PDB file of C-alpha atoms in Angstrom:
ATOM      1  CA  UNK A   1       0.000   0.000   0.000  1.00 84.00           C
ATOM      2  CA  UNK A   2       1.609   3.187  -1.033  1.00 93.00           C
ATOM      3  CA  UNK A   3       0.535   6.501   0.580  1.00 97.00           C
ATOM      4  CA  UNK A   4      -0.156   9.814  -0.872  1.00 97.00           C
ATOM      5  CA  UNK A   5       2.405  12.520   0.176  1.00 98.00           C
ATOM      6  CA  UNK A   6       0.807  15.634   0.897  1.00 97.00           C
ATOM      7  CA  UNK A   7       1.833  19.188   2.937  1.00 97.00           C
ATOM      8  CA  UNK A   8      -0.465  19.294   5.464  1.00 96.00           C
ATOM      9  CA  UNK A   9      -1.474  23.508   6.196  1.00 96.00           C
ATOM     10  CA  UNK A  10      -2.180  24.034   9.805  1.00 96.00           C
ATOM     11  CA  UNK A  11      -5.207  23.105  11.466  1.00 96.00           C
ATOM     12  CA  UNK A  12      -7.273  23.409  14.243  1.00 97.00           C
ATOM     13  CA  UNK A  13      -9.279  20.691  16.505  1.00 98.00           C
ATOM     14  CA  UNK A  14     -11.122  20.909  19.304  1.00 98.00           C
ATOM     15  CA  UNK A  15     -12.147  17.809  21.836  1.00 98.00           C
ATOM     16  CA  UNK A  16     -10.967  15.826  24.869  1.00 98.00           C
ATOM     17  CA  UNK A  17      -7.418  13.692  25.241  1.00 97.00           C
ATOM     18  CA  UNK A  18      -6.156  11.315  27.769  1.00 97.00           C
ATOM     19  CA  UNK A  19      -2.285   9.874  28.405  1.00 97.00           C
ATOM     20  CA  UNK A  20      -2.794   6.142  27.885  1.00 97.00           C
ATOM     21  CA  UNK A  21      -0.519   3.628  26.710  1.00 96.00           C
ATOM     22  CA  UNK A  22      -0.988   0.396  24.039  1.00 92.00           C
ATOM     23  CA  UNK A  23      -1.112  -1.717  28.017  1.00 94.00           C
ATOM     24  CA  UNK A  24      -3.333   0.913  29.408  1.00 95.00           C
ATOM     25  CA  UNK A  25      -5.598   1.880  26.242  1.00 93.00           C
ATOM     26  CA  UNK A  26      -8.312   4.299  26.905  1.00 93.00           C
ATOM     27  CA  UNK A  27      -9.565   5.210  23.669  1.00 93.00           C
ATOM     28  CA  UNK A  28     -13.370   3.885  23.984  1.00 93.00           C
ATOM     29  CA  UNK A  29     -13.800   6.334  27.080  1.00 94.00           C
ATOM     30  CA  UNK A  30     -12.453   9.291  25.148  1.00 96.00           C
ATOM     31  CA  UNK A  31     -14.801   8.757  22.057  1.00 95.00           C
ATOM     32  CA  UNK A  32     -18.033   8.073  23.939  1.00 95.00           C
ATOM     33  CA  UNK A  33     -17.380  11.180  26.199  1.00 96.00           C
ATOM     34  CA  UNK A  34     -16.819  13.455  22.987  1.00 96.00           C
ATOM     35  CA  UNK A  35     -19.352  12.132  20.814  1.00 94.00           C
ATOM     36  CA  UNK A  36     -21.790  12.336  23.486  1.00 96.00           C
ATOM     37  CA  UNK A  37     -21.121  16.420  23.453  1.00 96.00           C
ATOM     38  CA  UNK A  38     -19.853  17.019  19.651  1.00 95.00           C
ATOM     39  CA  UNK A  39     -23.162  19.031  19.351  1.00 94.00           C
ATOM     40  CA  UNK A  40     -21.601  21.558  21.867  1.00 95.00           C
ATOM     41  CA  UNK A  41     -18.675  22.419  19.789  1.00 95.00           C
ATOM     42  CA  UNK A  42     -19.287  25.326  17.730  1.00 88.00           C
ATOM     43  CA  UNK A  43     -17.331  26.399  14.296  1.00 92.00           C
ATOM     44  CA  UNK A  44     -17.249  22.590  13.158  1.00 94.00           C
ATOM     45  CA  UNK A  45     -15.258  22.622   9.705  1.00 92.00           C
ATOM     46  CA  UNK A  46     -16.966  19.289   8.962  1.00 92.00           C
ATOM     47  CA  UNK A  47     -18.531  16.181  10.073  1.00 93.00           C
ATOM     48  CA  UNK A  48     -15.602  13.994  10.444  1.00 96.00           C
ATOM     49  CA  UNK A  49     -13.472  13.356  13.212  1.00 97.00           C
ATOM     50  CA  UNK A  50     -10.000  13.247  14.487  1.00 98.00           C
ATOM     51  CA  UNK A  51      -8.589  10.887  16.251  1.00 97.00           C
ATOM     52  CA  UNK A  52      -5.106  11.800  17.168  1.00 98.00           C
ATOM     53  CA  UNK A  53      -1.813  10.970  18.741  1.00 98.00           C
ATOM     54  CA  UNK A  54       1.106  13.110  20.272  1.00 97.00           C
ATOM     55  CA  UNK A  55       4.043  10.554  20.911  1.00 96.00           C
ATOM     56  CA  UNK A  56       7.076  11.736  22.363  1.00 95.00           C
ATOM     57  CA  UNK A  57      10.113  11.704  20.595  1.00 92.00           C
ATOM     58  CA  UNK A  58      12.229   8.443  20.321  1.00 89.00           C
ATOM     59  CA  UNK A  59       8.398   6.548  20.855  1.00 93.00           C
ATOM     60  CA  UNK A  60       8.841   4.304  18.039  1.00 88.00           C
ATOM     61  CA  UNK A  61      12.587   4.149  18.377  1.00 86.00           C
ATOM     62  CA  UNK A  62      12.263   1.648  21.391  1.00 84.00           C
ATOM     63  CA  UNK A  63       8.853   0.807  20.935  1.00 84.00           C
ATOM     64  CA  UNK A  64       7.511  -0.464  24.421  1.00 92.00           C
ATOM     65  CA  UNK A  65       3.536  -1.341  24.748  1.00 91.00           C
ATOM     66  CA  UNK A  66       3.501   0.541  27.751  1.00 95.00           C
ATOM     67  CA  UNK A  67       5.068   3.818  26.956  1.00 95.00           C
ATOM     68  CA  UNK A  68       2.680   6.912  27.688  1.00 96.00           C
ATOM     69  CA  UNK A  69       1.553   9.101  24.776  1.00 97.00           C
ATOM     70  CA  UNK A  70      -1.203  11.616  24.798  1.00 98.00           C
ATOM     71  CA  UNK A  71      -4.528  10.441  22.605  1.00 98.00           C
ATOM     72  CA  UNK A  72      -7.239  13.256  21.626  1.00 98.00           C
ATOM     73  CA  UNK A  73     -10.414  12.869  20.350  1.00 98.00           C
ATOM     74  CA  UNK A  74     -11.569  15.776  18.244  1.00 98.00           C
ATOM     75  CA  UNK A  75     -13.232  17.788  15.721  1.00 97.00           C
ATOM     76  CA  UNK A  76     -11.285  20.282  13.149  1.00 97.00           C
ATOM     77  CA  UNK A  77     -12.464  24.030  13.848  1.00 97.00           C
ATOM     78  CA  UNK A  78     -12.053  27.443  11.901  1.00 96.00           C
ATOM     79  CA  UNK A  79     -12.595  29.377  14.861  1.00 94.00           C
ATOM     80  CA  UNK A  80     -11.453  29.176  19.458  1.00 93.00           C
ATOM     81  CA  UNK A  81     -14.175  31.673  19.591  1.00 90.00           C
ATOM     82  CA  UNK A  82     -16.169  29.004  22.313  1.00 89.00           C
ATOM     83  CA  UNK A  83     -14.295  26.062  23.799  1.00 94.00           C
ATOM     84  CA  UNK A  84     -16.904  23.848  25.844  1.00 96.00           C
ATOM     85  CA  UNK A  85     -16.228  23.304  29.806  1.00 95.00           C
ATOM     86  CA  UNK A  86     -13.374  20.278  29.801  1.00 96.00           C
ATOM     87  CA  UNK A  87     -12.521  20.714  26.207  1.00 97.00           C
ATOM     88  CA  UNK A  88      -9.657  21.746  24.920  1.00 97.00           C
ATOM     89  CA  UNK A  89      -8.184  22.985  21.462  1.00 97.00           C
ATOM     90  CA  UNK A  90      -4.745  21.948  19.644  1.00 97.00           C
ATOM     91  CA  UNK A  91      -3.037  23.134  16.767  1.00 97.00           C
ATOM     92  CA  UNK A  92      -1.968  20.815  14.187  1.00 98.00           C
ATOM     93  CA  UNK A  93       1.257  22.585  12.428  1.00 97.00           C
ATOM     94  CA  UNK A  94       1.533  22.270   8.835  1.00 97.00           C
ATOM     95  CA  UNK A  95       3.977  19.643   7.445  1.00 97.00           C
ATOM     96  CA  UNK A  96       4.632  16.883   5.459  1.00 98.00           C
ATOM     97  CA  UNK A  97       2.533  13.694   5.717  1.00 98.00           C
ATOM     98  CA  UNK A  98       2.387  10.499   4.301  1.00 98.00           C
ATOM     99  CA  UNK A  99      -1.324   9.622   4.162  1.00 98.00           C
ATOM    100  CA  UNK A 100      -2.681   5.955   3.650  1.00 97.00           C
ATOM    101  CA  UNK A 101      -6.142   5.150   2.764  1.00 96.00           C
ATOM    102  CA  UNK A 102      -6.676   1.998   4.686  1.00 95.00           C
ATOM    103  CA  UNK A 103      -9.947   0.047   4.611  1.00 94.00           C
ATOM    104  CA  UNK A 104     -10.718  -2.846   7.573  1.00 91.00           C
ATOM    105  CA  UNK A 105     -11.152  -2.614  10.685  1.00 88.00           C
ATOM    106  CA  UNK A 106     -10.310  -0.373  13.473  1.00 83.00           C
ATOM    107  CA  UNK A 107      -8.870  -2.858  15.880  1.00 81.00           C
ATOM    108  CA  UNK A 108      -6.714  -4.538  13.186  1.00 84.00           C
ATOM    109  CA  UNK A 109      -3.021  -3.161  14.139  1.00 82.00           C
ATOM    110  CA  UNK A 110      -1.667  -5.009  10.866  1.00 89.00           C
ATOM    111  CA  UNK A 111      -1.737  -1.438   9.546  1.00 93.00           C
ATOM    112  CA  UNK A 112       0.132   0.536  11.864  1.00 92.00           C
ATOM    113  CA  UNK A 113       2.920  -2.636  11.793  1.00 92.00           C
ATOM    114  CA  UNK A 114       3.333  -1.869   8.024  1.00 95.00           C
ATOM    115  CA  UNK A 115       3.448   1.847   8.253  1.00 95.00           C
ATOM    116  CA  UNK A 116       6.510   2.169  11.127  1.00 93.00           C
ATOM    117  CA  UNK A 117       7.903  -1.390  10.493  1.00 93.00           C
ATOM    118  CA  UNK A 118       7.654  -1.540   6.425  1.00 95.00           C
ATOM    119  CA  UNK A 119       7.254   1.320   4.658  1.00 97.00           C
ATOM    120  CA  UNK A 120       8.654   4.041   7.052  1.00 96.00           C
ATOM    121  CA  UNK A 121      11.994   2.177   7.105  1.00 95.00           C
ATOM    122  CA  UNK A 122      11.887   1.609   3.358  1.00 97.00           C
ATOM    123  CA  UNK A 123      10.649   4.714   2.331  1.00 97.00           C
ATOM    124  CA  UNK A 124      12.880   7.999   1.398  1.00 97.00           C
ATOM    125  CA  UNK A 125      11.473   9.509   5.002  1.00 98.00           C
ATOM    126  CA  UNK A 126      11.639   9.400   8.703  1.00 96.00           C
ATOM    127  CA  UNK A 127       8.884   9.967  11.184  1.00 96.00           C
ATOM    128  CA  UNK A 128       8.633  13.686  12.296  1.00 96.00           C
ATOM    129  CA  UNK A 129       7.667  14.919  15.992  1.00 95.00           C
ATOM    130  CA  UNK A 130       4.533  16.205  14.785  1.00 97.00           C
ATOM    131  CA  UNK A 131       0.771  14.655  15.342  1.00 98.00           C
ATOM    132  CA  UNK A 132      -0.299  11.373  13.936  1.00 97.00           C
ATOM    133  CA  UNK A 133      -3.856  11.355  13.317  1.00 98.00           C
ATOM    134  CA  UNK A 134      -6.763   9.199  11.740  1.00 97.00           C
ATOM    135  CA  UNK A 135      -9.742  11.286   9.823  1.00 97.00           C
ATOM    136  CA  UNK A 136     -12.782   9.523  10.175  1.00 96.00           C
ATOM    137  CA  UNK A 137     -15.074  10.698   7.685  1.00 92.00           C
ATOM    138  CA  UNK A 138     -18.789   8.715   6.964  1.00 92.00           C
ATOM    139  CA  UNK A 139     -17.374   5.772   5.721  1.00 92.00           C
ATOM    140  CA  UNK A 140     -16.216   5.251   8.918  1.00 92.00           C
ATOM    141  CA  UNK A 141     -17.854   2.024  10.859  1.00 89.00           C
ATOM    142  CA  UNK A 142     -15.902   0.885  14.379  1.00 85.00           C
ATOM    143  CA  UNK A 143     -14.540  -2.224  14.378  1.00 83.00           C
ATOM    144  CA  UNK A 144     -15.811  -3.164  10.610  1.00 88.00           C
ATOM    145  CA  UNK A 145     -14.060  -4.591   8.185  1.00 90.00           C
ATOM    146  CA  UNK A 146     -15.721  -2.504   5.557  1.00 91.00           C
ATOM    147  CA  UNK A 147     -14.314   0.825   7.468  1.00 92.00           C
ATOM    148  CA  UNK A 148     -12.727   3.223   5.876  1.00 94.00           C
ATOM    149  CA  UNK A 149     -10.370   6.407   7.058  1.00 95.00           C
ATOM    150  CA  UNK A 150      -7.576   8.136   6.407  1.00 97.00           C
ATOM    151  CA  UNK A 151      -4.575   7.509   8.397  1.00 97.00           C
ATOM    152  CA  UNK A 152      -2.123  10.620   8.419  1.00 98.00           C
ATOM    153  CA  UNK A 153       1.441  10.115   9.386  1.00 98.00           C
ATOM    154  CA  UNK A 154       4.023  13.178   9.881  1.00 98.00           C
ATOM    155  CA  UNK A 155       7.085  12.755   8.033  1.00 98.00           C
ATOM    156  CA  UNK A 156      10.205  14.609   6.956  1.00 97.00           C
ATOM    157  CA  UNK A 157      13.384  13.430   4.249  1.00 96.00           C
ATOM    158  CA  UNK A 158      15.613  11.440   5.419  1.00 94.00           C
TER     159      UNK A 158
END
């Protein structure tokens, strides 16, 4: 599966984050606490949503199942004019990504192993310390093999 390379223009998003680990995964808590108040979040860009990673650098360098990173769920805004109580907005600086287009299921990791342990290593660039993120658009279905999404992965020249 090749990616597209794009440059990525700065963005804003909007929504709730945790520090988890792999070990100590709380992703299903994040996304039924923001899509239970999406409707509060004003200046929605679209429909989709984000869901997002900040590792720290060296994360995949020594990958370890139960090294900390911080996971967001959010939306993509145009404006900070009203942040909802316990929300909290990010910038996503512009960049260089590699962006697949991956189609199965959500809790299939087979992806992610061919993006850092394949093609990253194989490819003409390196991971950058920017934000990883997955846009999940309508064809998105949780946990179904007929899922589809955009999986965006910072990355600079070797």
């Amino acid at each position: 599966m090749e990616p597209r390379i794009l440059q990525f223009k700065e963005k804003l998003v909007v929504g709730i984050s945790a520090d988890m680990s792999i070990i100590n995964n709380k992703t299903g808590e994040l996304w039924r606490t923001l899509r239970s108040r999406a409707g509060e979040i004003s200046s929605r860009n679209s429909a989709e949503f984000i869901s997002l990673q900040l590792y720290p650098p060296g994360y995949f360098d020594h990958f370890d199942p139960n090294n900390t990173f911080t996971k967001w769920a959010c939306v993509e805004v145009s404006t900070l004019n009203h942040i909802p109580l316990n929300m909290h907005y990010l910038t996503i600086p512009a960049g260089l990504y590699a962006v697949f287009d991956y189609e199965g299921s959500s809790g299939d990791a087979g992806i992610f192993q061919y993006i850092y342990g394949e093609w990253v290593p194989n490819s003409m660039y390196r991971l950058d310390d920017r934000p990883h993120f997955e846009v999940l658009g309508d064809a998105y279905k949780h946990n179904d093999p007929t899922s589809k999404e955009e999986i965006w992965i910072p990355i600079i020249q070797k």
